[in-house]
C-alpha cells in the first residue's frame, strides 16, 4: 500500500512540475498572431532603418535586451526614465546604454498598427534578434508574451550585470544567478563580435594592470601599442574603439579567433581564453567557436532564447506600457 501511495505522490509531483514549468514559461512564438499580425515586419523595418543610419545601433539594441534581462528579468525596466535610482543610472548603463530613441520609434510604429497590445519587453527581444540578423548573424524564433515591469532598480543593475573588470568566476556566477550556464557565458560574449567600447572599459589593461606596474601580458603586442596611443593616460575615457578588431560590423566568429591571438579588447573577453580558470571552463568553447561558426551561431541563438526566458512577467502581471520610458499613469 505504501509503495502505491508514494508512486501516486511521485506522479502528482511530475504533473505539478510539468504544470509549473508550463506556467513559468507562457511565452509563445505566435503570441501576437491575432492581435498584431504585422508586428514582426514593423519591428524589422524600424531596426533596418536605424542600422542603416548607424551600423553600431545593432550592437546597442542587442545590448539593451541583455542589460534588461539580467535585472529583474526581461521586463523592459532598463527603458524606464527616472531619477538616479533607475537602471539608466547604474554604472554599466550610465552614458553607455543607447538606442532608446530607436525603441521609441519602434514602439510608436507598433502602437499605430495595434494600440495597447505589444509590450516594450517583447519589442526589445525582437529588435535584438533583428539586429543580429541584419549584421549577418543567425536567426531564431523569438518567444513572445512578456509584459512590462513597473520598477527600475539601479542598485540591482550594479550588482547583477557582469563587468569588464571582473574575474571569470564572478562573471560565471552572475550568469548562474539568472539560470544560465557556461555555454551561455561564452556564446553570449560572442555578441561582442559587433559594437564599440570606451577607453574607460579597458584602459586598466594598458599600463599598470592589477597593480603589476606593467600592461596585461595577455594582450597582443601591436594591439597594445595601438591602444596605448589611442587611449593615453588622462586621455578621454569616452573615446570608443571596435570590440572585434578587423571585423567591426559583421556578426561572425572572428571575435573568438581574436581571443586565441590575445586580441580580446575587454578583460572580460580575453579571460574566456587566457585565465587559469578558463582551462577547465570556457577555453575549449572559445576554441570550438573560433573554428566552427555554425556551432557558435547555433549556441548563440539557443542562449538568446534562454536569456529571453529569464523571469518574464506574463498573464496579468506587469502591464503593457503605452510609452516605454514610463509606467502607465
mmCIF file of N, CA, C and O in Angstrom, residues 64-150:
data_model
loop_
_atom_site.group_PDB
_atom_site.id
_atom_site.type_symbol
_atom_site.label_atom_id
_atom_site.label_comp_id
_atom_site.label_asym_id
_atom_site.label_seq_id
_atom_site.Cartn_x
_atom_site.Cartn_y
_atom_site.Cartn_z
ATOM 1 N N UNK A 64 20.905 46.295 -25.112
ATOM 2 C CA UNK A 64 19.753 46.717 -24.292
ATOM 3 C C UNK A 64 18.951 45.519 -23.804
ATOM 4 O O UNK A 64 18.526 45.469 -22.647
ATOM 5 N N UNK A 65 18.730 44.556 -24.704
ATOM 6 C CA UNK A 65 17.968 43.353 -24.333
ATOM 7 C C UNK A 65 18.712 42.571 -23.247
ATOM 8 O O UNK A 65 18.118 42.125 -22.258
ATOM 9 N N UNK A 66 20.025 42.441 -23.416
ATOM 10 C CA UNK A 66 20.877 41.740 -22.444
ATOM 11 C C UNK A 66 20.819 42.451 -21.087
ATOM 12 O O UNK A 66 20.588 41.828 -20.043
ATOM 13 N N UNK A 67 21.010 43.778 -21.098
ATOM 14 C CA UNK A 67 21.020 44.537 -19.843
ATOM 15 C C UNK A 67 19.634 44.581 -19.200
ATOM 16 O O UNK A 67 19.515 44.765 -17.992
ATOM 17 N N UNK A 68 18.604 44.414 -20.000
ATOM 18 C CA UNK A 68 17.246 44.341 -19.448
ATOM 19 C C UNK A 68 17.033 43.012 -18.728
ATOM 20 O O UNK A 68 16.608 42.969 -17.574
ATOM 21 N N UNK A 69 17.350 41.923 -19.413
ATOM 22 C CA UNK A 69 17.008 40.589 -18.897
ATOM 23 C C UNK A 69 17.757 40.211 -17.621
ATOM 24 O O UNK A 69 17.237 39.473 -16.786
ATOM 25 N N UNK A 70 18.982 40.714 -17.453
ATOM 26 C CA UNK A 70 19.774 40.345 -16.272
ATOM 27 C C UNK A 70 19.288 41.037 -14.996
ATOM 28 O O UNK A 70 19.704 40.686 -13.907
ATOM 29 N N UNK A 71 18.424 42.050 -15.140
ATOM 30 C CA UNK A 71 17.956 42.801 -13.972
ATOM 31 C C UNK A 71 16.443 42.650 -13.862
ATOM 32 O O UNK A 71 15.701 43.174 -14.685
ATOM 33 N N UNK A 72 15.976 41.899 -12.882
ATOM 34 C CA UNK A 72 14.524 41.675 -12.702
ATOM 35 C C UNK A 72 13.886 40.925 -13.857
ATOM 36 O O UNK A 72 12.674 41.000 -14.043
ATOM 37 N N UNK A 73 14.652 40.230 -14.671
ATOM 38 C CA UNK A 73 14.085 39.513 -15.810
ATOM 39 C C UNK A 73 13.806 40.449 -16.985
ATOM 40 O O UNK A 73 13.991 41.662 -16.901
ATOM 41 N N UNK A 74 13.338 39.868 -18.099
ATOM 42 C CA UNK A 74 13.112 40.645 -19.331
ATOM 43 C C UNK A 74 11.796 41.400 -19.240
ATOM 44 O O UNK A 74 10.762 40.921 -19.709
ATOM 45 N N UNK A 75 11.842 42.588 -18.626
ATOM 46 C CA UNK A 75 10.600 43.331 -18.344
ATOM 47 C C UNK A 75 10.665 44.774 -18.818
ATOM 48 O O UNK A 75 9.837 45.599 -18.418
ATOM 49 N N UNK A 76 11.664 45.100 -19.662
ATOM 50 C CA UNK A 76 11.835 46.468 -20.195
ATOM 51 C C UNK A 76 12.088 47.504 -19.107
ATOM 52 O O UNK A 76 11.903 48.706 -19.325
ATOM 53 N N UNK A 77 12.555 47.063 -17.931
ATOM 54 C CA UNK A 77 12.831 48.015 -16.844
ATOM 55 C C UNK A 77 14.010 48.931 -17.190
ATOM 56 O O UNK A 77 14.094 50.046 -16.691
ATOM 57 N N UNK A 78 14.896 48.481 -18.074
ATOM 58 C CA UNK A 78 16.054 49.292 -18.474
ATOM 59 C C UNK A 78 15.622 50.541 -19.259
ATOM 60 O O UNK A 78 16.363 51.513 -19.368
ATOM 61 N N UNK A 79 14.407 50.528 -19.783
ATOM 62 C CA UNK A 79 13.930 51.646 -20.617
ATOM 63 C C UNK A 79 13.304 52.773 -19.797
ATOM 64 O O UNK A 79 13.079 53.862 -20.312
ATOM 65 N N UNK A 80 13.002 52.506 -18.527
ATOM 66 C CA UNK A 80 12.276 53.494 -17.722
ATOM 67 C C UNK A 80 13.140 54.706 -17.376
ATOM 68 O O UNK A 80 14.255 54.565 -16.891
ATOM 69 N N UNK A 81 12.598 55.899 -17.646
ATOM 70 C CA UNK A 81 13.249 57.136 -17.214
ATOM 71 C C UNK A 81 12.966 57.339 -15.737
ATOM 72 O O UNK A 81 12.028 56.760 -15.182
ATOM 73 N N UNK A 82 13.774 58.203 -15.107
ATOM 74 C CA UNK A 82 13.544 58.487 -13.693
ATOM 75 C C UNK A 82 14.781 59.093 -13.076
ATOM 76 O O UNK A 82 15.690 59.545 -13.777
ATOM 77 N N UNK A 83 14.812 59.088 -11.738
ATOM 78 C CA UNK A 83 15.965 59.680 -11.045
ATOM 79 C C UNK A 83 17.127 58.686 -11.029
ATOM 80 O O UNK A 83 17.090 57.660 -11.699
ATOM 81 N N UNK A 84 18.152 58.998 -10.232
ATOM 82 C CA UNK A 84 19.368 58.176 -10.259
ATOM 83 C C UNK A 84 19.217 56.809 -9.593
ATOM 84 O O UNK A 84 20.187 56.077 -9.448
ATOM 85 N N UNK A 85 17.982 56.449 -9.196
ATOM 86 C CA UNK A 85 17.771 55.099 -8.656
ATOM 87 C C UNK A 85 17.355 54.127 -9.763
ATOM 88 O O UNK A 85 17.183 52.941 -9.511
ATOM 89 N N UNK A 86 17.150 54.625 -10.999
ATOM 90 C CA UNK A 86 16.719 53.754 -12.096
ATOM 91 C C UNK A 86 17.933 53.152 -12.817
ATOM 92 O O UNK A 86 19.049 53.656 -12.718
ATOM 93 N N UNK A 87 17.671 52.097 -13.572
ATOM 94 C CA UNK A 87 18.751 51.338 -14.229
ATOM 95 C C UNK A 87 19.590 52.163 -15.192
ATOM 96 O O UNK A 87 20.766 51.891 -15.392
ATOM 97 N N UNK A 88 18.994 53.181 -15.797
ATOM 98 C CA UNK A 88 19.763 54.022 -16.727
ATOM 99 C C UNK A 88 20.946 54.685 -16.028
ATOM 100 O O UNK A 88 21.916 55.077 -16.666
ATOM 101 N N UNK A 89 20.854 54.834 -14.685
ATOM 102 C CA UNK A 89 21.920 55.481 -13.925
ATOM 103 C C UNK A 89 22.888 54.476 -13.290
ATOM 104 O O UNK A 89 23.834 54.870 -12.614
ATOM 105 N N UNK A 90 22.646 53.192 -13.493
ATOM 106 C CA UNK A 90 23.584 52.178 -12.983
ATOM 107 C C UNK A 90 24.889 52.297 -13.768
ATOM 108 O O UNK A 90 24.891 52.690 -14.941
ATOM 109 N N UNK A 91 26.001 51.958 -13.136
ATOM 110 C CA UNK A 91 27.318 52.121 -13.773
ATOM 111 C C UNK A 91 27.430 51.457 -15.148
ATOM 112 O O UNK A 91 27.980 52.047 -16.077
ATOM 113 N N UNK A 92 26.911 50.225 -15.325
ATOM 114 C CA UNK A 92 27.057 49.602 -16.640
ATOM 115 C C UNK A 92 26.236 50.290 -17.739
ATOM 116 O O UNK A 92 26.477 50.057 -18.926
ATOM 117 N N UNK A 93 25.279 51.147 -17.354
ATOM 118 C CA UNK A 93 24.387 51.790 -18.339
ATOM 119 C C UNK A 93 24.626 53.283 -18.511
ATOM 120 O O UNK A 93 24.321 53.849 -19.560
ATOM 121 N N UNK A 94 25.166 53.934 -17.491
ATOM 122 C CA UNK A 94 25.288 55.386 -17.478
ATOM 123 C C UNK A 94 26.168 55.884 -18.623
ATOM 124 O O UNK A 94 27.331 55.472 -18.743
ATOM 125 N N UNK A 95 25.635 56.759 -19.442
ATOM 126 C CA UNK A 95 26.359 57.271 -20.625
ATOM 127 C C UNK A 95 26.899 56.147 -21.502
ATOM 128 O O UNK A 95 27.928 56.299 -22.160
ATOM 129 N N UNK A 96 26.224 55.017 -21.484
ATOM 130 C CA UNK A 96 26.739 53.844 -22.188
ATOM 131 C C UNK A 96 25.619 53.074 -22.883
ATOM 132 O O UNK A 96 25.719 52.754 -24.062
ATOM 133 N N UNK A 97 24.543 52.792 -22.158
ATOM 134 C CA UNK A 97 23.377 52.157 -22.806
ATOM 135 C C UNK A 97 22.802 53.173 -23.791
ATOM 136 O O UNK A 97 22.703 54.358 -23.488
ATOM 137 N N UNK A 98 22.434 52.711 -24.979
ATOM 138 C CA UNK A 98 21.947 53.637 -26.006
ATOM 139 C C UNK A 98 20.936 52.924 -26.896
ATOM 140 O O UNK A 98 20.773 51.724 -26.792
ATOM 141 N N UNK A 99 20.260 53.695 -27.753
ATOM 142 C CA UNK A 99 19.256 53.107 -28.629
ATOM 143 C C UNK A 99 17.834 53.355 -28.143
ATOM 144 O O UNK A 99 16.872 52.854 -28.729
ATOM 145 N N UNK A 100 17.705 54.162 -27.074
ATOM 146 C CA UNK A 100 16.370 54.400 -26.505
ATOM 147 C C UNK A 100 15.430 55.090 -27.508
ATOM 148 O O UNK A 100 14.240 54.794 -27.563
ATOM 149 N N UNK A 101 16.001 55.991 -28.315
ATOM 150 C CA UNK A 101 15.168 56.704 -29.309
ATOM 151 C C UNK A 101 14.681 55.732 -30.389
ATOM 152 O O UNK A 101 13.575 55.870 -30.907
ATOM 153 N N UNK A 102 15.524 54.764 -30.712
ATOM 154 C CA UNK A 102 15.125 53.757 -31.711
ATOM 155 C C UNK A 102 13.966 52.923 -31.162
ATOM 156 O O UNK A 102 12.987 52.655 -31.863
ATOM 157 N N UNK A 103 14.069 52.542 -29.889
ATOM 158 C CA UNK A 103 12.974 51.786 -29.259
ATOM 159 C C UNK A 103 11.694 52.619 -29.250
ATOM 160 O O UNK A 103 10.607 52.111 -29.534
ATOM 161 N N UNK A 104 11.819 53.918 -28.972
ATOM 162 C CA UNK A 104 10.645 54.816 -29.017
ATOM 163 C C UNK A 104 10.001 54.794 -30.406
ATOM 164 O O UNK A 104 8.771 54.735 -30.529
ATOM 165 N N UNK A 105 10.849 54.849 -31.443
ATOM 166 C CA UNK A 105 10.335 54.865 -32.819
ATOM 167 C C UNK A 105 9.635 53.548 -33.160
ATOM 168 O O UNK A 105 8.569 53.542 -33.794
ATOM 169 N N UNK A 106 10.220 52.441 -32.708
ATOM 170 C CA UNK A 106 9.594 51.125 -32.956
ATOM 171 C C UNK A 106 8.242 51.070 -32.242
ATOM 172 O O UNK A 106 7.226 50.689 -32.815
ATOM 173 N N UNK A 107 8.246 51.473 -30.975
ATOM 174 C CA UNK A 107 7.020 51.427 -30.166
ATOM 175 C C UNK A 107 5.921 52.262 -30.819
ATOM 176 O O UNK A 107 4.756 51.841 -30.921
ATOM 177 N N UNK A 108 6.294 53.440 -31.289
ATOM 178 C CA UNK A 108 5.326 54.343 -31.918
ATOM 179 C C UNK A 108 4.720 53.705 -33.179
ATOM 180 O O UNK A 108 3.503 53.742 -33.383
ATOM 181 N N UNK A 109 5.579 53.073 -33.989
ATOM 182 C CA UNK A 109 5.088 52.403 -35.207
ATOM 183 C C UNK A 109 4.180 51.226 -34.857
ATOM 184 O O UNK A 109 3.153 50.998 -35.515
ATOM 185 N N UNK A 110 4.546 50.496 -33.808
ATOM 186 C CA UNK A 110 3.738 49.342 -33.376
ATOM 187 C C UNK A 110 2.391 49.829 -32.827
ATOM 188 O O UNK A 110 1.340 49.262 -33.134
ATOM 189 N N UNK A 111 2.423 50.901 -32.027
ATOM 190 C CA UNK A 111 1.175 51.448 -31.459
ATOM 191 C C UNK A 111 0.215 51.922 -32.554
ATOM 192 O O UNK A 111 -0.995 51.791 -32.438
ATOM 193 N N UNK A 112 0.779 52.473 -33.623
ATOM 194 C CA UNK A 112 -0.058 52.922 -34.742
ATOM 195 C C UNK A 112 -0.818 51.755 -35.376
ATOM 196 O O UNK A 112 -1.942 51.906 -35.828
ATOM 197 N N UNK A 113 -0.171 50.590 -35.389
ATOM 198 C CA UNK A 113 -0.796 49.414 -36.019
ATOM 199 C C UNK A 113 -1.706 48.664 -35.061
ATOM 200 O O UNK A 113 -2.764 48.173 -35.446
ATOM 201 N N UNK A 114 -1.266 48.537 -33.810
ATOM 202 C CA UNK A 114 -2.046 47.760 -32.828
ATOM 203 C C UNK A 114 -1.843 48.388 -31.454
ATOM 204 O O UNK A 114 -0.897 48.052 -30.759
ATOM 205 N N UNK A 115 -2.722 49.269 -31.102
ATOM 206 C CA UNK A 115 -2.593 50.064 -29.884
ATOM 207 C C UNK A 115 -2.794 49.244 -28.604
ATOM 208 O O UNK A 115 -3.729 48.466 -28.506
ATOM 209 N N UNK A 116 -1.871 49.445 -27.636
ATOM 210 C CA UNK A 116 -2.027 48.858 -26.307
ATOM 211 C C UNK A 116 -1.887 47.353 -26.229
ATOM 212 O O UNK A 116 -2.360 46.736 -25.272
ATOM 213 N N UNK A 117 -1.236 46.759 -27.224
ATOM 214 C CA UNK A 117 -1.191 45.290 -27.297
ATOM 215 C C UNK A 117 0.199 44.716 -27.025
ATOM 216 O O UNK A 117 0.352 43.724 -26.314
ATOM 217 N N UNK A 118 1.225 45.352 -27.601
ATOM 218 C CA UNK A 118 2.584 44.770 -27.578
ATOM 219 C C UNK A 118 3.444 45.423 -26.501
ATOM 220 O O UNK A 118 3.543 46.650 -26.427
ATOM 221 N N UNK A 119 4.089 44.605 -25.686
ATOM 222 C CA UNK A 119 4.931 45.125 -24.606
ATOM 223 C C UNK A 119 6.262 45.640 -25.132
ATOM 224 O O UNK A 119 6.757 45.210 -26.178
ATOM 225 N N UNK A 120 6.845 46.551 -24.369
ATOM 226 C CA UNK A 120 8.179 47.077 -24.693
ATOM 227 C C UNK A 120 9.225 45.972 -24.519
ATOM 228 O O UNK A 120 10.226 45.933 -25.231
ATOM 229 N N UNK A 121 8.991 45.072 -23.568
ATOM 230 C CA UNK A 121 9.919 43.956 -23.336
ATOM 231 C C UNK A 121 9.990 43.058 -24.569
ATOM 232 O O UNK A 121 11.070 42.593 -24.962
ATOM 233 N N UNK A 122 8.843 42.804 -25.203
ATOM 234 C CA UNK A 122 8.824 41.990 -26.423
ATOM 235 C C UNK A 122 9.483 42.730 -27.592
ATOM 236 O O UNK A 122 10.162 42.127 -28.417
ATOM 237 N N UNK A 123 9.274 44.042 -27.645
ATOM 238 C CA UNK A 123 9.920 44.839 -28.704
ATOM 239 C C UNK A 123 11.439 44.718 -28.581
ATOM 240 O O UNK A 123 12.137 44.539 -29.584
ATOM 241 N N UNK A 124 11.964 44.781 -27.365
ATOM 242 C CA UNK A 124 13.415 44.637 -27.153
ATOM 243 C C UNK A 124 13.910 43.272 -27.630
ATOM 244 O O UNK A 124 14.973 43.172 -28.259
ATOM 245 N N UNK A 125 13.135 42.234 -27.340
ATOM 246 C CA UNK A 125 13.536 40.873 -27.725
ATOM 247 C C UNK A 125 13.569 40.706 -29.246
ATOM 248 O O UNK A 125 14.490 40.099 -29.799
ATOM 249 N N UNK A 126 12.570 41.268 -29.928
ATOM 250 C CA UNK A 126 12.521 41.150 -31.393
ATOM 251 C C UNK A 126 13.628 42.007 -32.017
ATOM 252 O O UNK A 126 14.318 41.582 -32.950
ATOM 253 N N UNK A 127 13.812 43.228 -31.488
ATOM 254 C CA UNK A 127 14.824 44.144 -32.038
ATOM 255 C C UNK A 127 16.230 43.555 -31.891
ATOM 256 O O UNK A 127 17.077 43.737 -32.774
ATOM 257 N N UNK A 128 16.477 42.845 -30.784
ATOM 258 C CA UNK A 128 17.791 42.215 -30.581
ATOM 259 C C UNK A 128 18.027 41.137 -31.640
ATOM 260 O O UNK A 128 19.103 41.072 -32.256
ATOM 261 N N UNK A 129 17.015 40.313 -31.889
ATOM 262 C CA UNK A 129 17.137 39.267 -32.910
ATOM 263 C C UNK A 129 17.382 39.893 -34.284
ATOM 264 O O UNK A 129 18.274 39.482 -35.033
ATOM 265 N N UNK A 130 16.594 40.928 -34.625
ATOM 266 C CA UNK A 130 16.729 41.564 -35.936
ATOM 267 C C UNK A 130 18.094 42.227 -36.102
ATOM 268 O O UNK A 130 18.667 42.229 -37.195
ATOM 269 N N UNK A 131 18.613 42.790 -35.021
ATOM 270 C CA UNK A 131 19.944 43.424 -35.066
ATOM 271 C C UNK A 131 21.018 42.411 -35.419
ATOM 272 O O UNK A 131 21.934 42.695 -36.194
ATOM 273 N N UNK A 132 20.902 41.221 -34.847
ATOM 274 C CA UNK A 132 21.866 40.151 -35.123
ATOM 275 C C UNK A 132 21.747 39.700 -36.584
ATOM 276 O O UNK A 132 22.738 39.599 -37.306
ATOM 277 N N UNK A 133 20.523 39.469 -37.024
ATOM 278 C CA UNK A 133 20.279 39.007 -38.402
ATOM 279 C C UNK A 133 20.795 40.029 -39.414
ATOM 280 O O UNK A 133 21.480 39.679 -40.378
ATOM 281 N N UNK A 134 20.494 41.315 -39.171
ATOM 282 C CA UNK A 134 20.895 42.365 -40.110
ATOM 283 C C UNK A 134 22.405 42.608 -40.111
ATOM 284 O O UNK A 134 22.932 43.254 -41.005
ATOM 285 N N UNK A 135 23.098 42.053 -39.120
ATOM 286 C CA UNK A 135 24.565 42.155 -39.070
ATOM 287 C C UNK A 135 25.232 40.903 -39.638
ATOM 288 O O UNK A 135 26.451 40.758 -39.569
ATOM 289 N N UNK A 136 24.405 39.977 -40.155
ATOM 290 C CA UNK A 136 24.969 38.762 -40.753
ATOM 291 C C UNK A 136 24.957 37.552 -39.844
ATOM 292 O O UNK A 136 25.519 36.509 -40.170
ATOM 293 N N UNK A 137 24.301 37.682 -38.685
ATOM 294 C CA UNK A 137 24.282 36.585 -37.723
ATOM 295 C C UNK A 137 23.092 35.655 -37.899
ATOM 296 O O UNK A 137 22.335 35.773 -38.864
ATOM 297 N N UNK A 138 22.917 34.727 -36.953
ATOM 298 C CA UNK A 138 21.855 33.725 -37.056
ATOM 299 C C UNK A 138 20.483 34.316 -36.745
ATOM 300 O O UNK A 138 20.382 35.396 -36.157
ATOM 301 N N UNK A 139 19.457 33.595 -37.131
ATOM 302 C CA UNK A 139 18.104 33.989 -36.746
ATOM 303 C C UNK A 139 17.547 32.948 -35.777
ATOM 304 O O UNK A 139 18.106 31.856 -35.633
ATOM 305 N N UNK A 140 16.489 33.288 -35.094
ATOM 306 C CA UNK A 140 15.777 32.331 -34.227
ATOM 307 C C UNK A 140 14.349 32.848 -34.082
ATOM 308 O O UNK A 140 14.075 34.012 -34.375
ATOM 309 N N UNK A 141 13.461 31.960 -33.682
ATOM 310 C CA UNK A 141 12.065 32.360 -33.483
ATOM 311 C C UNK A 141 11.936 32.928 -32.068
ATOM 312 O O UNK A 141 12.161 32.229 -31.089
ATOM 313 N N UNK A 142 11.593 34.204 -31.999
ATOM 314 C CA UNK A 142 11.523 34.878 -30.702
ATOM 315 C C UNK A 142 10.237 34.485 -29.978
ATOM 316 O O UNK A 142 9.145 34.588 -30.529
ATOM 317 N N UNK A 143 10.391 34.026 -28.750
ATOM 318 C CA UNK A 143 9.224 33.728 -27.905
ATOM 319 C C UNK A 143 8.669 35.052 -27.392
ATOM 320 O O UNK A 143 9.427 35.938 -26.988
ATOM 321 N N UNK A 144 7.345 35.190 -27.407
ATOM 322 C CA UNK A 144 6.707 36.455 -27.062
ATOM 323 C C UNK A 144 5.593 36.268 -26.038
ATOM 324 O O UNK A 144 5.139 35.150 -25.810
ATOM 325 N N UNK A 145 5.164 37.379 -25.436
ATOM 326 C CA UNK A 145 4.111 37.323 -24.418
ATOM 327 C C UNK A 145 4.560 37.928 -23.102
ATOM 328 O O UNK A 145 3.857 37.836 -22.094
ATOM 329 N N UNK A 146 5.754 38.566 -23.106
ATOM 330 C CA UNK A 146 6.222 39.242 -21.893
ATOM 331 C C UNK A 146 5.365 40.484 -21.651
ATOM 332 O O UNK A 146 4.842 41.079 -22.575
ATOM 333 N N UNK A 147 5.297 40.878 -20.378
ATOM 334 C CA UNK A 147 4.671 42.157 -20.051
ATOM 335 C C UNK A 147 5.729 43.051 -19.414
ATOM 336 O O UNK A 147 6.811 42.589 -19.072
ATOM 337 N N UNK A 148 5.422 44.341 -19.288
ATOM 338 C CA UNK A 148 6.415 45.308 -18.828
ATOM 339 C C UNK A 148 6.379 45.483 -17.317
ATOM 340 O O UNK A 148 5.309 45.507 -16.709
ATOM 341 N N UNK A 149 7.569 45.646 -16.744
ATOM 342 C CA UNK A 149 7.700 45.828 -15.302
ATOM 343 C C UNK A 149 7.384 47.250 -14.881
ATOM 344 O O UNK A 149 7.317 48.170 -15.693
ATOM 345 N N UNK A 150 7.219 47.430 -13.571
ATOM 346 C CA UNK A 150 6.830 48.728 -13.011
ATOM 347 C C UNK A 150 7.975 49.376 -12.242
ATOM 348 O O UNK A 150 7.882 50.526 -11.822
#
